[in-house]
mmCIF file of N, CA and C in Angstrom:
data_model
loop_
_atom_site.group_PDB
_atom_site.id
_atom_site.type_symbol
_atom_site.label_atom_id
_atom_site.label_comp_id
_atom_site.label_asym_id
_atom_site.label_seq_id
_atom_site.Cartn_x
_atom_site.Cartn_y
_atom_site.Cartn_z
ATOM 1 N N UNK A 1 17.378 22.088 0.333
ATOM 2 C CA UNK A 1 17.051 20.703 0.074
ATOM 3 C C UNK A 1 17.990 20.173 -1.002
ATOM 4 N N UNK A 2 18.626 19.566 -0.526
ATOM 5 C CA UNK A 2 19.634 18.483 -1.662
ATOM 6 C C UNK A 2 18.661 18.083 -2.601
ATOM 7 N N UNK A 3 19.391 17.544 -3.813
ATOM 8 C CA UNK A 3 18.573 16.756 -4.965
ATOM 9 C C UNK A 3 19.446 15.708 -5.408
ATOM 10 N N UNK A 4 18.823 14.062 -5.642
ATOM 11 C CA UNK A 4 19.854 13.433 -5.431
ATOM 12 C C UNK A 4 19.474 12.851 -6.999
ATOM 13 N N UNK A 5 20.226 12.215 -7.785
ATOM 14 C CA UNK A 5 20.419 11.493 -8.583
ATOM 15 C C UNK A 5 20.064 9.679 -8.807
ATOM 16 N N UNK A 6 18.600 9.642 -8.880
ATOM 17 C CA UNK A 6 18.354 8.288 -8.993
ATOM 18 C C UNK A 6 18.647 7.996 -10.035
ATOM 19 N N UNK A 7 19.038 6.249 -9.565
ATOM 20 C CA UNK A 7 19.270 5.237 -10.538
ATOM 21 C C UNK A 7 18.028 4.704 -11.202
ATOM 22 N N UNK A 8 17.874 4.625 -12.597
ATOM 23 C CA UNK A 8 16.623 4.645 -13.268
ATOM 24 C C UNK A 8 15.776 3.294 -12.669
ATOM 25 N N UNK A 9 16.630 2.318 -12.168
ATOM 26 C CA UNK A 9 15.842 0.771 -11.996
ATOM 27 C C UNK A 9 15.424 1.413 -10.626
ATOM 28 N N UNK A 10 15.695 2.310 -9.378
ATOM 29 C CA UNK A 10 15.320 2.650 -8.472
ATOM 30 C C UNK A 10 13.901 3.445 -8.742
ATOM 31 N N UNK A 11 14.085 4.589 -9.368
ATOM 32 C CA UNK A 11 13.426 5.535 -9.916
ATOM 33 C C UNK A 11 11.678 4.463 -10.575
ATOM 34 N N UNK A 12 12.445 3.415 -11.401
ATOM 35 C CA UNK A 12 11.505 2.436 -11.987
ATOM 36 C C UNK A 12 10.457 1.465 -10.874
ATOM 37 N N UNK A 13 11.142 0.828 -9.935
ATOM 38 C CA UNK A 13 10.580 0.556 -8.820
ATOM 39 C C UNK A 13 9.349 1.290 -7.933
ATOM 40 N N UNK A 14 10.129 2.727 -7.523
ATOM 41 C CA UNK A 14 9.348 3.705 -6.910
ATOM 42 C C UNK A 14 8.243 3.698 -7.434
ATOM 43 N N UNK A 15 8.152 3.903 -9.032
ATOM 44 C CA UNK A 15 6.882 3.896 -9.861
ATOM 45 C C UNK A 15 5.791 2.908 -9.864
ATOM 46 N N UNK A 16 6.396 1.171 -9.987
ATOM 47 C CA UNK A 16 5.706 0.222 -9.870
ATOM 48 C C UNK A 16 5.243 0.190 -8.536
ATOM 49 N N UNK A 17 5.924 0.632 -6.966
ATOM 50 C CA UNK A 17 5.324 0.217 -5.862
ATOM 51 C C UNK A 17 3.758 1.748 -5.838
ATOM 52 N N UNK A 18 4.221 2.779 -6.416
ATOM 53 C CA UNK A 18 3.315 3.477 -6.631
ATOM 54 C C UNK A 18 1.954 2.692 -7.359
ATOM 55 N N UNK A 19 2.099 2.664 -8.295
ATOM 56 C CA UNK A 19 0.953 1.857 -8.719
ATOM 57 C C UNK A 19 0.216 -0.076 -8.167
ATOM 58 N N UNK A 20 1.874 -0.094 -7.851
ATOM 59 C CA UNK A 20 0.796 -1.580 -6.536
ATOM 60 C C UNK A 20 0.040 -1.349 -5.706
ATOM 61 N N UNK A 21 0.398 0.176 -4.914
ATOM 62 C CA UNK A 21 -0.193 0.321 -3.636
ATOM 63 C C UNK A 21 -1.747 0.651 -4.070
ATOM 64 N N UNK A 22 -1.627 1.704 -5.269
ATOM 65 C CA UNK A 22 -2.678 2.324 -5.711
ATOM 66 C C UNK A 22 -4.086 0.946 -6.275
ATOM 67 N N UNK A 23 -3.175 0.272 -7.239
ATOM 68 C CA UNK A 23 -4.257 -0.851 -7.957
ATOM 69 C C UNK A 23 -5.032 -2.043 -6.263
ATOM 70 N N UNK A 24 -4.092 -2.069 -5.545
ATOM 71 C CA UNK A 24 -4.190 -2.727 -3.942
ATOM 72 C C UNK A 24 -5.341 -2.112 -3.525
ATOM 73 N N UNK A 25 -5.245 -0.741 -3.200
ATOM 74 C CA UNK A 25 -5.984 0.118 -2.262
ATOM 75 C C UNK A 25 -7.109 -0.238 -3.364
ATOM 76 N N UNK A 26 -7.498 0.178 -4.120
ATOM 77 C CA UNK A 26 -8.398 0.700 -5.179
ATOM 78 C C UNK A 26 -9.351 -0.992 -5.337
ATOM 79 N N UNK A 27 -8.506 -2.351 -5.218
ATOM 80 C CA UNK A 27 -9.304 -3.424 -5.228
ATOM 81 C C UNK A 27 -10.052 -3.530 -3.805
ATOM 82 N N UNK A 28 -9.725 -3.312 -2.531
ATOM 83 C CA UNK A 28 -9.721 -3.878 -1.408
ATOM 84 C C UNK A 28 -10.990 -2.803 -1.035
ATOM 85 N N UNK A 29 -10.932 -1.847 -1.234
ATOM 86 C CA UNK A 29 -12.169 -0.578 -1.598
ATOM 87 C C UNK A 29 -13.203 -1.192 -2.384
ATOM 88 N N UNK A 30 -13.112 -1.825 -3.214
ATOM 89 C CA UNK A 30 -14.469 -2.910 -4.261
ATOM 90 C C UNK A 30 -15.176 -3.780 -3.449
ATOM 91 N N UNK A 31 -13.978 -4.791 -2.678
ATOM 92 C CA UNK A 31 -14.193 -5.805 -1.968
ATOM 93 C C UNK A 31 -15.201 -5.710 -0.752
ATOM 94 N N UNK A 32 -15.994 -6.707 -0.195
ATOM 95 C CA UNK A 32 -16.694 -6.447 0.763
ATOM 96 C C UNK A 32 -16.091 -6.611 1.959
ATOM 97 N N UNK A 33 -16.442 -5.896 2.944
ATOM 98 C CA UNK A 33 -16.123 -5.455 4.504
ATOM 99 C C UNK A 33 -15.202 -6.683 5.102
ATOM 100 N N UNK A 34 -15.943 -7.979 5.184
ATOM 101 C CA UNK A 34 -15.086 -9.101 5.903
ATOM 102 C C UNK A 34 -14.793 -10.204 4.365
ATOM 103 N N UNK A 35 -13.409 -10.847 4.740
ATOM 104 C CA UNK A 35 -12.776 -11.881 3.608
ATOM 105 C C UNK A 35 -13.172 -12.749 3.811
ATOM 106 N N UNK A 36 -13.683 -13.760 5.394
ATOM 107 C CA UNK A 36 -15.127 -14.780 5.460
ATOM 108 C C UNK A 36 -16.512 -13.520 5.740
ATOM 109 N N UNK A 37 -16.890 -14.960 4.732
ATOM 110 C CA UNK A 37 -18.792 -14.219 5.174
ATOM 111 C C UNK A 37 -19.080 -14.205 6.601
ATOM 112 N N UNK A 38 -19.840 -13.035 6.591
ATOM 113 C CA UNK A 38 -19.851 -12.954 8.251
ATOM 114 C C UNK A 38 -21.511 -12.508 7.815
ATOM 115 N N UNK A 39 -22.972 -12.625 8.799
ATOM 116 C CA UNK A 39 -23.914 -12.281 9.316
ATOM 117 C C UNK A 39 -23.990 -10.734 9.445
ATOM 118 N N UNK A 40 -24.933 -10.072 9.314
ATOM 119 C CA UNK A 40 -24.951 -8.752 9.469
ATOM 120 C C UNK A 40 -24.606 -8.556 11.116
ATOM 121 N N UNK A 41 -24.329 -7.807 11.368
ATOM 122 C CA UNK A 41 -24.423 -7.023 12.880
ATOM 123 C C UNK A 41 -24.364 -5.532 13.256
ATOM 124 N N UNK A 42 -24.758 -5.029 14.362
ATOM 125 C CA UNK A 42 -24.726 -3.985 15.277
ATOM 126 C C UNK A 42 -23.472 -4.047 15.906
ATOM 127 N N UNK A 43 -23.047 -3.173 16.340
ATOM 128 C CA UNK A 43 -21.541 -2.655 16.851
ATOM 129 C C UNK A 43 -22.842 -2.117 18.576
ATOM 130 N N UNK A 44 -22.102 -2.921 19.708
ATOM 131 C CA UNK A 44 -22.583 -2.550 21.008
ATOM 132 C C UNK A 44 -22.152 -1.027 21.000
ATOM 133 N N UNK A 45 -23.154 -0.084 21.781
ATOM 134 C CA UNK A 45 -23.432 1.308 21.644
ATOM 135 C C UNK A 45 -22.347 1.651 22.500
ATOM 136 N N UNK A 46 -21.658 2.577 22.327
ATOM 137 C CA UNK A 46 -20.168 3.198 23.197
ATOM 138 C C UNK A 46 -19.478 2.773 22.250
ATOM 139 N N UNK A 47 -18.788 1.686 21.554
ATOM 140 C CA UNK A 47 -18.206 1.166 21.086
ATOM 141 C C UNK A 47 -17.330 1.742 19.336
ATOM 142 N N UNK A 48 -16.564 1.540 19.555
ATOM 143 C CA UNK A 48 -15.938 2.258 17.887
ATOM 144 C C UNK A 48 -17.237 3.439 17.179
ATOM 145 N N UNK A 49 -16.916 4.244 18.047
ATOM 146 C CA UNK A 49 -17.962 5.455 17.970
ATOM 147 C C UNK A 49 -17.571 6.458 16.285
ATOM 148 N N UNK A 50 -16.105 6.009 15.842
ATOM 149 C CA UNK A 50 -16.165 6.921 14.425
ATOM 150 C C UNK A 50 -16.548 5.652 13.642
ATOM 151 N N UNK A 51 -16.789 4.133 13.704
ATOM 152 C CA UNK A 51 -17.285 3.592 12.571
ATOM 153 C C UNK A 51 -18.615 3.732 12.468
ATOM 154 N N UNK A 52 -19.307 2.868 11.356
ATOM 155 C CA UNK A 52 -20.629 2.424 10.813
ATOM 156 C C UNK A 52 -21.370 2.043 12.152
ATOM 157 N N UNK A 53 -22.713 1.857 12.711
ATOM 158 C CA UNK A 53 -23.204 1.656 13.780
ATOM 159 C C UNK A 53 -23.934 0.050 13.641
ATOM 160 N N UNK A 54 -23.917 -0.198 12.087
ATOM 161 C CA UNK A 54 -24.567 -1.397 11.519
ATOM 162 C C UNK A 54 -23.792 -1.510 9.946
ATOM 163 N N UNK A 55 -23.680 -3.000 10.187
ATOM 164 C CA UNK A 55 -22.679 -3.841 9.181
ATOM 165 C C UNK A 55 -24.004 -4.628 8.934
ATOM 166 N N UNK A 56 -23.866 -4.706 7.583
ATOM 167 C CA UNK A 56 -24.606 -5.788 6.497
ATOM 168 C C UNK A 56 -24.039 -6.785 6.487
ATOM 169 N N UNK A 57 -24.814 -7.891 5.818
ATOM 170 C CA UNK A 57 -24.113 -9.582 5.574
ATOM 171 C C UNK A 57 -23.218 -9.215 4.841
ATOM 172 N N UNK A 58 -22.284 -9.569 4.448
ATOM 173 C CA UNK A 58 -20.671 -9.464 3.953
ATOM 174 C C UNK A 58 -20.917 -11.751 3.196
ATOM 175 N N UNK A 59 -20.553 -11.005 1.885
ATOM 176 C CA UNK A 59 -20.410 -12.478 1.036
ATOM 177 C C UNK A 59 -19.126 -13.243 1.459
ATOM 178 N N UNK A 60 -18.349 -12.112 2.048
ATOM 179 C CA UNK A 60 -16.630 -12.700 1.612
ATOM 180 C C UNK A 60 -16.314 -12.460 0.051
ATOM 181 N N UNK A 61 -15.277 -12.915 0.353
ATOM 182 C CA UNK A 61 -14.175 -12.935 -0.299
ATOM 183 C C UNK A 61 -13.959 -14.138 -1.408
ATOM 184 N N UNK A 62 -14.191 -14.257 -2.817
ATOM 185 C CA UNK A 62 -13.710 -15.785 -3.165
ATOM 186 C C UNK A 62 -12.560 -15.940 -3.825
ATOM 187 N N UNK A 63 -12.623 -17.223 -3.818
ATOM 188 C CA UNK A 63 -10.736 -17.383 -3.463
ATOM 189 C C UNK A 63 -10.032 -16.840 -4.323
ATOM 190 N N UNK A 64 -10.744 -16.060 -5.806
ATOM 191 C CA UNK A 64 -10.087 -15.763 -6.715
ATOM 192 C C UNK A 64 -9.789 -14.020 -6.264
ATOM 193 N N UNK A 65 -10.346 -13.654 -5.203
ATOM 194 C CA UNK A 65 -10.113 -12.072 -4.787
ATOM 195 C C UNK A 65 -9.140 -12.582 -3.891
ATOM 196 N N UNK A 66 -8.809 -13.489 -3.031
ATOM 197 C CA UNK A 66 -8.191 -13.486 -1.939
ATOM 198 C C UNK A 66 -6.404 -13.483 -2.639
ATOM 199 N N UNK A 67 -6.716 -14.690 -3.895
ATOM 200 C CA UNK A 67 -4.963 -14.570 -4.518
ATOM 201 C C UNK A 67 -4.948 -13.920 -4.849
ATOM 202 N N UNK A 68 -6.077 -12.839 -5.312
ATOM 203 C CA UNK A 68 -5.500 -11.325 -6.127
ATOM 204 C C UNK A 68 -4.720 -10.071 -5.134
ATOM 205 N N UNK A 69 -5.662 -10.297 -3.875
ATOM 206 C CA UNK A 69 -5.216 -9.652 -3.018
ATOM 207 C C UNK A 69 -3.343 -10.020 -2.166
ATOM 208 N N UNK A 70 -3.519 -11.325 -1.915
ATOM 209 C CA UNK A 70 -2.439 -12.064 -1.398
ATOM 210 C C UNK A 70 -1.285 -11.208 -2.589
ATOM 211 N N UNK A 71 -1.326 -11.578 -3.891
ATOM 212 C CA UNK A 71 -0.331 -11.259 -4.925
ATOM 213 C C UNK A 71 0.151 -9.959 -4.817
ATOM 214 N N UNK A 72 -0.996 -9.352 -4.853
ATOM 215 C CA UNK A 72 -0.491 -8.140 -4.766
ATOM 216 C C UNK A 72 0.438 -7.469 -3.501
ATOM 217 N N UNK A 73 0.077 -7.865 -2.269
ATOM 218 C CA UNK A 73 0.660 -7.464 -1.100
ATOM 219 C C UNK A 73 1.839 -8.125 -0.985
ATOM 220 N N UNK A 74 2.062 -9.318 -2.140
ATOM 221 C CA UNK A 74 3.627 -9.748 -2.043
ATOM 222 C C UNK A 74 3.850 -8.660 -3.030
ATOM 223 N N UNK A 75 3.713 -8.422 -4.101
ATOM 224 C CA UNK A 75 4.266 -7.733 -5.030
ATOM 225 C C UNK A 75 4.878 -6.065 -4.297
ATOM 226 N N UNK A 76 3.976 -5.924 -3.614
ATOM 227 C CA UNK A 76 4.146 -4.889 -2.602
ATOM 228 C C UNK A 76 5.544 -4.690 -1.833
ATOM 229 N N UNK A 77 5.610 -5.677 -1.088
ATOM 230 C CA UNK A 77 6.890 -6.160 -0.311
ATOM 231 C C UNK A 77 7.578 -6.461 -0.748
ATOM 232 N N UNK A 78 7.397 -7.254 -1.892
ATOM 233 C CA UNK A 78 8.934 -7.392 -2.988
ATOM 234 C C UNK A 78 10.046 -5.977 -3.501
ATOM 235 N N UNK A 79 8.825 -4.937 -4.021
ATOM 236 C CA UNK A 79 9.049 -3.832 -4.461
ATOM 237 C C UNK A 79 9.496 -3.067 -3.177
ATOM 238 N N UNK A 80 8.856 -3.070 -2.085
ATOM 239 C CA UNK A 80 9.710 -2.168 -1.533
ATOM 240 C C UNK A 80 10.781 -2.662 -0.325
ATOM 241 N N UNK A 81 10.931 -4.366 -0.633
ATOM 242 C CA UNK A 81 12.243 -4.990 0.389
ATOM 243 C C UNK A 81 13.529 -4.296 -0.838
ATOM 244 N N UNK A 82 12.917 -4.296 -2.126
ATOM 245 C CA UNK A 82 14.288 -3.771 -3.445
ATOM 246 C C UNK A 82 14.791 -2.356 -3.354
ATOM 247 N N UNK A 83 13.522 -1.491 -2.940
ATOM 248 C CA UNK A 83 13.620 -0.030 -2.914
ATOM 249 C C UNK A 83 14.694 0.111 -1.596
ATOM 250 N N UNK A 84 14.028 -0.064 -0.360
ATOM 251 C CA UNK A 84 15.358 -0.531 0.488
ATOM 252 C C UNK A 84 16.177 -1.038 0.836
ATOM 253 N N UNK A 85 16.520 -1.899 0.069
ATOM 254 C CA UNK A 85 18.403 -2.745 0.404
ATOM 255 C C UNK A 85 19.061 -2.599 -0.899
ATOM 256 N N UNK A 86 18.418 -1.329 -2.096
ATOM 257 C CA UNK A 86 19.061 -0.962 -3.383
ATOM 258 C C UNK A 86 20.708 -0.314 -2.578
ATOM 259 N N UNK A 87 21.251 -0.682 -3.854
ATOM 260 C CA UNK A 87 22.790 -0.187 -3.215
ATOM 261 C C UNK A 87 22.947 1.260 -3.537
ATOM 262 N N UNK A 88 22.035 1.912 -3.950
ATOM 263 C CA UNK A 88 22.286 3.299 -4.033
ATOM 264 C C UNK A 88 22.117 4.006 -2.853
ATOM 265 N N UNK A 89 21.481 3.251 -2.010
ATOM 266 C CA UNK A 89 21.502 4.410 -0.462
ATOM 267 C C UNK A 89 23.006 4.177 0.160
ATOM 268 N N UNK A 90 23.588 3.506 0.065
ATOM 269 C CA UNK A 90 25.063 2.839 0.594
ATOM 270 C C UNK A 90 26.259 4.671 -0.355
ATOM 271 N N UNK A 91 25.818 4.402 -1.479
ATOM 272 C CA UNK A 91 26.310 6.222 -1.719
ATOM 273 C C UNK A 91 25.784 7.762 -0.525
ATOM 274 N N UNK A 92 24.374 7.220 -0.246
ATOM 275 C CA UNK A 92 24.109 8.780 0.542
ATOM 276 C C UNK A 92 24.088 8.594 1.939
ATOM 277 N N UNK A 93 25.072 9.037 2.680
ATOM 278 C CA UNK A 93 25.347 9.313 3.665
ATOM 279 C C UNK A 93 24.042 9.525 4.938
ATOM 280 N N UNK A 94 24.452 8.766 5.842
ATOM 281 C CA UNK A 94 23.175 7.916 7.257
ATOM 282 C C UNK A 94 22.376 8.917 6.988
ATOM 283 N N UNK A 95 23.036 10.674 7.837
ATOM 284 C CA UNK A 95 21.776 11.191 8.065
ATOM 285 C C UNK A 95 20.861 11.517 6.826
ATOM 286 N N UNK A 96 21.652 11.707 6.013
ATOM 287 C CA UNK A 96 20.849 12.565 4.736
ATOM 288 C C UNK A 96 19.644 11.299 4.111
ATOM 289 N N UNK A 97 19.868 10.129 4.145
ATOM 290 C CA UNK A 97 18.753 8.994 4.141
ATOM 291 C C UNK A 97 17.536 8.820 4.075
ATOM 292 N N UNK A 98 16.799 9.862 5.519
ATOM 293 C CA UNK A 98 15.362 9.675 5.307
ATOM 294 C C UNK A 98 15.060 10.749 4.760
ATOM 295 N N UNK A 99 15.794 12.100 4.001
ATOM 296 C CA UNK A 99 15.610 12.887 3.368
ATOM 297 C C UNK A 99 15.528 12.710 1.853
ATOM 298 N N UNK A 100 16.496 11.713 1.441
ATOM 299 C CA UNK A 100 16.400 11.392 0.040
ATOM 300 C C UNK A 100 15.364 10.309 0.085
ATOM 301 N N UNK A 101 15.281 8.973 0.774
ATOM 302 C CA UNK A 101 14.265 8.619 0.294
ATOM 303 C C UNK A 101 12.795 9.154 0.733
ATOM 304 N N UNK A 102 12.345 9.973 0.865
ATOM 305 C CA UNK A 102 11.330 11.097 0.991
ATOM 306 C C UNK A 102 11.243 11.888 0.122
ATOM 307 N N UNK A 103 12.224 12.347 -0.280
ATOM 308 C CA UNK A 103 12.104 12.487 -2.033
ATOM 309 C C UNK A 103 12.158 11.743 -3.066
ATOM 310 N N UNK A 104 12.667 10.668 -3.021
ATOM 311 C CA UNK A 104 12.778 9.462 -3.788
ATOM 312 C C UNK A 104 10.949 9.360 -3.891
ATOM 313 N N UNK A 105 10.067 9.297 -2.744
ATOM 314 C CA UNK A 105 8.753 8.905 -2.413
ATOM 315 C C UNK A 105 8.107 10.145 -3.649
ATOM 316 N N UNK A 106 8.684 11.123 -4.142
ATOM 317 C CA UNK A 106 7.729 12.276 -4.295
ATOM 318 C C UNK A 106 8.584 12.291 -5.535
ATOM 319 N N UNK A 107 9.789 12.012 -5.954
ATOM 320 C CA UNK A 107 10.285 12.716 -7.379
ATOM 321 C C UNK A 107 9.545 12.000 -8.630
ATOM 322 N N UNK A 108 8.233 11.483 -8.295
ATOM 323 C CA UNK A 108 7.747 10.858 -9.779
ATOM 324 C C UNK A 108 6.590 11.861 -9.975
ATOM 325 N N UNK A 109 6.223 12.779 -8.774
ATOM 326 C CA UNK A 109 5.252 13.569 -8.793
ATOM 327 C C UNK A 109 3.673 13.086 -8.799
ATOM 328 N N UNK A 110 3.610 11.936 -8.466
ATOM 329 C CA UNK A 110 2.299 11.427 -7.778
ATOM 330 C C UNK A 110 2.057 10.699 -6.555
ATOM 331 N N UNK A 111 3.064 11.302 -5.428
ATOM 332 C CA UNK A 111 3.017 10.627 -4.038
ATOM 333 C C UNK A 111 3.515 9.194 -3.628
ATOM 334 N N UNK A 112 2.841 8.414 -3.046
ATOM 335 C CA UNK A 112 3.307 7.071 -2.624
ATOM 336 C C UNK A 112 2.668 6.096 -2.657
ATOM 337 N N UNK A 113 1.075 6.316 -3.227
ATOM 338 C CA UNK A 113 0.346 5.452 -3.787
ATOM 339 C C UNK A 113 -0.560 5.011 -3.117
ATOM 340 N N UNK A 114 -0.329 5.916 -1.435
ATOM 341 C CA UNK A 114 -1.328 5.765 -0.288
ATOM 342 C C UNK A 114 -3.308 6.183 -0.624
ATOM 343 N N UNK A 115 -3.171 7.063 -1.703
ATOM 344 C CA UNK A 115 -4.305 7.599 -2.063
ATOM 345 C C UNK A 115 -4.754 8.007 -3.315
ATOM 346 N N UNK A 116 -3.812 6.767 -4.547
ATOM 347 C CA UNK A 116 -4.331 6.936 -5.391
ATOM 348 C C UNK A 116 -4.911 5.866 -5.686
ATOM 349 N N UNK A 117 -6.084 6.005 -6.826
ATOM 350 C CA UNK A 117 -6.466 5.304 -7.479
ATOM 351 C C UNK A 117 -5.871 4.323 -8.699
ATOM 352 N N UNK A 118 -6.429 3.409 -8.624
ATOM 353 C CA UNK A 118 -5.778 2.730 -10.361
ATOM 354 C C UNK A 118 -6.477 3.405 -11.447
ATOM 355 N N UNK A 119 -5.440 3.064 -12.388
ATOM 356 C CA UNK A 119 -6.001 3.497 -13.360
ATOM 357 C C UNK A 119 -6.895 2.446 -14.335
#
């Protein structure tokens, strides 16, 4: 396995989209089931057999969760439209690519932010 030499503002990025994804996941987990209020319901029997079989009234979403949420999922995409069109992949060669940034994903030593929590 090669080891590649990040650029610290890359390296810095990786970190912040780590913790967007994490503080993201970790709000949207608080939040209730539907972003409009929706009526409780039953799920018809056969039907999405690994979910819940019965959904509660759901408040929604108010508008002050919805820009928190919205913000963040830009902040998201900002961070990682930068992580990929950084000019440091233009140094590592096509194939070697999804190998470094796959380590790029892991050299901060807390994953990709798919399953962490905020702090």
């Amino acid at each position: 396995m090669t080891t590649y030499d990040y650029p610290g503002d890359l390296l810095q990025a990786q970190q912040d989209l780590n913790e967007v994804r994490a503080s993201l996941n970790a709000l949207v987990k608080r939040l209730p089931y539907s972003v409009e209020p929706m009526e409780s319901w039953q799920r018809p029997e056969g039907y999405w057999l690994a979910a819940s079989p019965a959904y509660p009234a759901s408040p929604g979403w108010s508008e002050e969760e919805q820009k928190d949420v919205a913000a963040r999922r830009e902040r998201e995409r900002d961070l990682a439209a930068l992580i990929v069109t950084h000019p440091f992949w233009n140094e590592v060669a096509g194939p070697e690519r999804p190998d470094a940034r796959s380590q790029l994903r892991h050299a901060l030593g807390n994953g990709d932010g798919e399953d962490q929590e905020a702090a």
